[in-house]
C-alpha angles and dihedrals in degrees: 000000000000126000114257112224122205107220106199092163110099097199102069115065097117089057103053112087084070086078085042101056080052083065094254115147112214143203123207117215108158100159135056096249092053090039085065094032093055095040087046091048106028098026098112095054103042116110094177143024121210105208141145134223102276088035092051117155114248140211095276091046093057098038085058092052102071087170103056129120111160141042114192109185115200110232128012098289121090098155091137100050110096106231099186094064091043084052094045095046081048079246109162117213127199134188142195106244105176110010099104095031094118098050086042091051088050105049076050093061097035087052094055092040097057085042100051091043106041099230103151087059098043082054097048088045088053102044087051086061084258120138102196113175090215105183115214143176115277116219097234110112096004127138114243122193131202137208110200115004098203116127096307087043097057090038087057086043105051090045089050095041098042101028099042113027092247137156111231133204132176141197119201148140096289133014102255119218098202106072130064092222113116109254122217125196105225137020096251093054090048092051097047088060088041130087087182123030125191130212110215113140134115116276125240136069103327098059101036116136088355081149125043145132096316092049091045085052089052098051085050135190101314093043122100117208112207115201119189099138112074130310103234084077093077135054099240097198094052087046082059097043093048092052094043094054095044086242091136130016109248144305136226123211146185100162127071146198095231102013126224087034124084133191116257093220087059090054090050104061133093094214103060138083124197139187128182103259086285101131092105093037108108124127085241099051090043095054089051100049090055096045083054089051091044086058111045082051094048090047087040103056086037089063088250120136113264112252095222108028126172113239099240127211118250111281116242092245091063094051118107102263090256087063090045094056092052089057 
């Protein structure tokens, strides 16, 4: 019998008959009220749920689904799945780190340089009959700095360091050797050597808040923060704050706090630039992404290792009894 497989991404349709010609049955469920439809209705026969980051599966899903073995997130955040009860149900998850790391490096770059240049509102000027001579920064020679220099992070680096002539910096987990890009050891001191600063780290606990009002501070009023990572990195009221205020000089953004809303005082100001969560959407990156899906469920239902697993949290069963009994 073939695994059935629970597909709760919406941008993927195109790409799915490449699981089906892998003999997976699937089950749609894009929205929210599908999603519970289909959980309430299939859940007993559902090996394996297709999800991303902001989407995630939580306790009570799982906990709906008795059959299911494996969770493959497209793209590198899975910071909605809840990893403790698929580590409790012996459940593995897998994402797709990587994958997408060129469109979203692009849309990056695209993003800074609208920004730095202006050229929504050149755009805008033209297309009212205007003919402004607005005068802006030019890349070259610019410092670039980089928050999480994972895949997306050294695609956005060697396009800024080899394409335009920029000095890069990073702050990450751990200081990496191989790379000739200057490390700092905490946010504010990369953005106070950066005059862009790009958000491109994982989402979740670990890097909540990472930026708020003392790194914006840092970056100043002739600095641009990029954020095509996820928005729970940065503080959004001290972004706004911060934009409002001129004390710094904009932002451009394709991730948010409660997509698809957006805050109105976003939407009102000059200085911003904003895109629907679209940086890792090509049909490139797409197609990858399922093909990497489509692997780690094909290894996985033949009793192979996944190629792209999810280190998991010690189940409950495995605690020392005194941590048991906190639970």
């Amino acid at each position: 019998m073939p695994a059935t497989v629970l597909v709760l991404v919406e941008t993927i349709n195109d790409y799915l008959p490449i699981l089906e010609h892998q003999g997976f049955h699937l089950i749609l469920a894009p929205t929210p009220a599908e999603r519970a439809e289909a959980i309430s209705t299939h859940g007993e026969r559902i090996d394996a749920v297709l999800t991303r980051g902001p989407l995630g599966l939580f306790a009570d899903e799982i906990a709906a689904l008795p059959a299911l073995k494996i969770i493959c997130v497209i793209g590198a955040g899975y910071e909605h799945v809840d990893l403790q009860a698929a580590a409790d149900r012996g459940i593995t998850v897998t994402n797709g780190a990587g994958v997408n790391a060129s469109s979203v490096a692009d849309h990056a770059m695209a993003m800074l340089l609208s920004m730095v240049r202006d050229i929504p509102r050149c755009d805008a000027a033209v297309r009212r009959g205007e003919w402004p001579k607005i005068m802006r920064p030019s890349l070259a020679g610019k410092r670039l700095g980089i928050l999480g220099l994972g895949a997306v992070g050294m695609a956005i680096a060697k396009r800024a360091a080899n394409g335009f002539d920029m000095t890069v910096s990073y702050h990450n987990r751990q200081h990496r050797s191989d790379v000739a890009y200057s490390f700092c050891s905490t946010p504010t001191e990369l953005a106070r050597a950066s005059d862009f600063m790009v958000v491109a780290t994982p989402g979740g606990l670990g890097t909540r808040s990472l930026i708020n009002r003392s790194v914006l501070d840092a970056l100043g009023p002739n600095g641009f923060l990029v954020n095509i990572a996820r928005a729970s990195v940065v503080v959004t009221a001290d972004l706004i704050s911060a934009l409002e205020q001129r004390r710094i000089g904009g932002a451009a953004l394709d991730v948010f706090d409660h997509e698809p809303q957006v805050p109105d005082a976003l939407k009102s100001l000059s200085n911003v630039i904003l895109t629907p969560h679209v940086a890792g959407l090509s049909p490139e990156a797409t197609q990858g992404t399922v093909e990497l899906v489509g692997r780690n469920l094909m290894a996985f239902f033949s009793g192979q290792p996944v190629l792209t697993p999810i280190d998991l949290p010690a189940s409950a069963s495995a605690m020392p009894p005194e941590n048991n009994a906190a639970l």
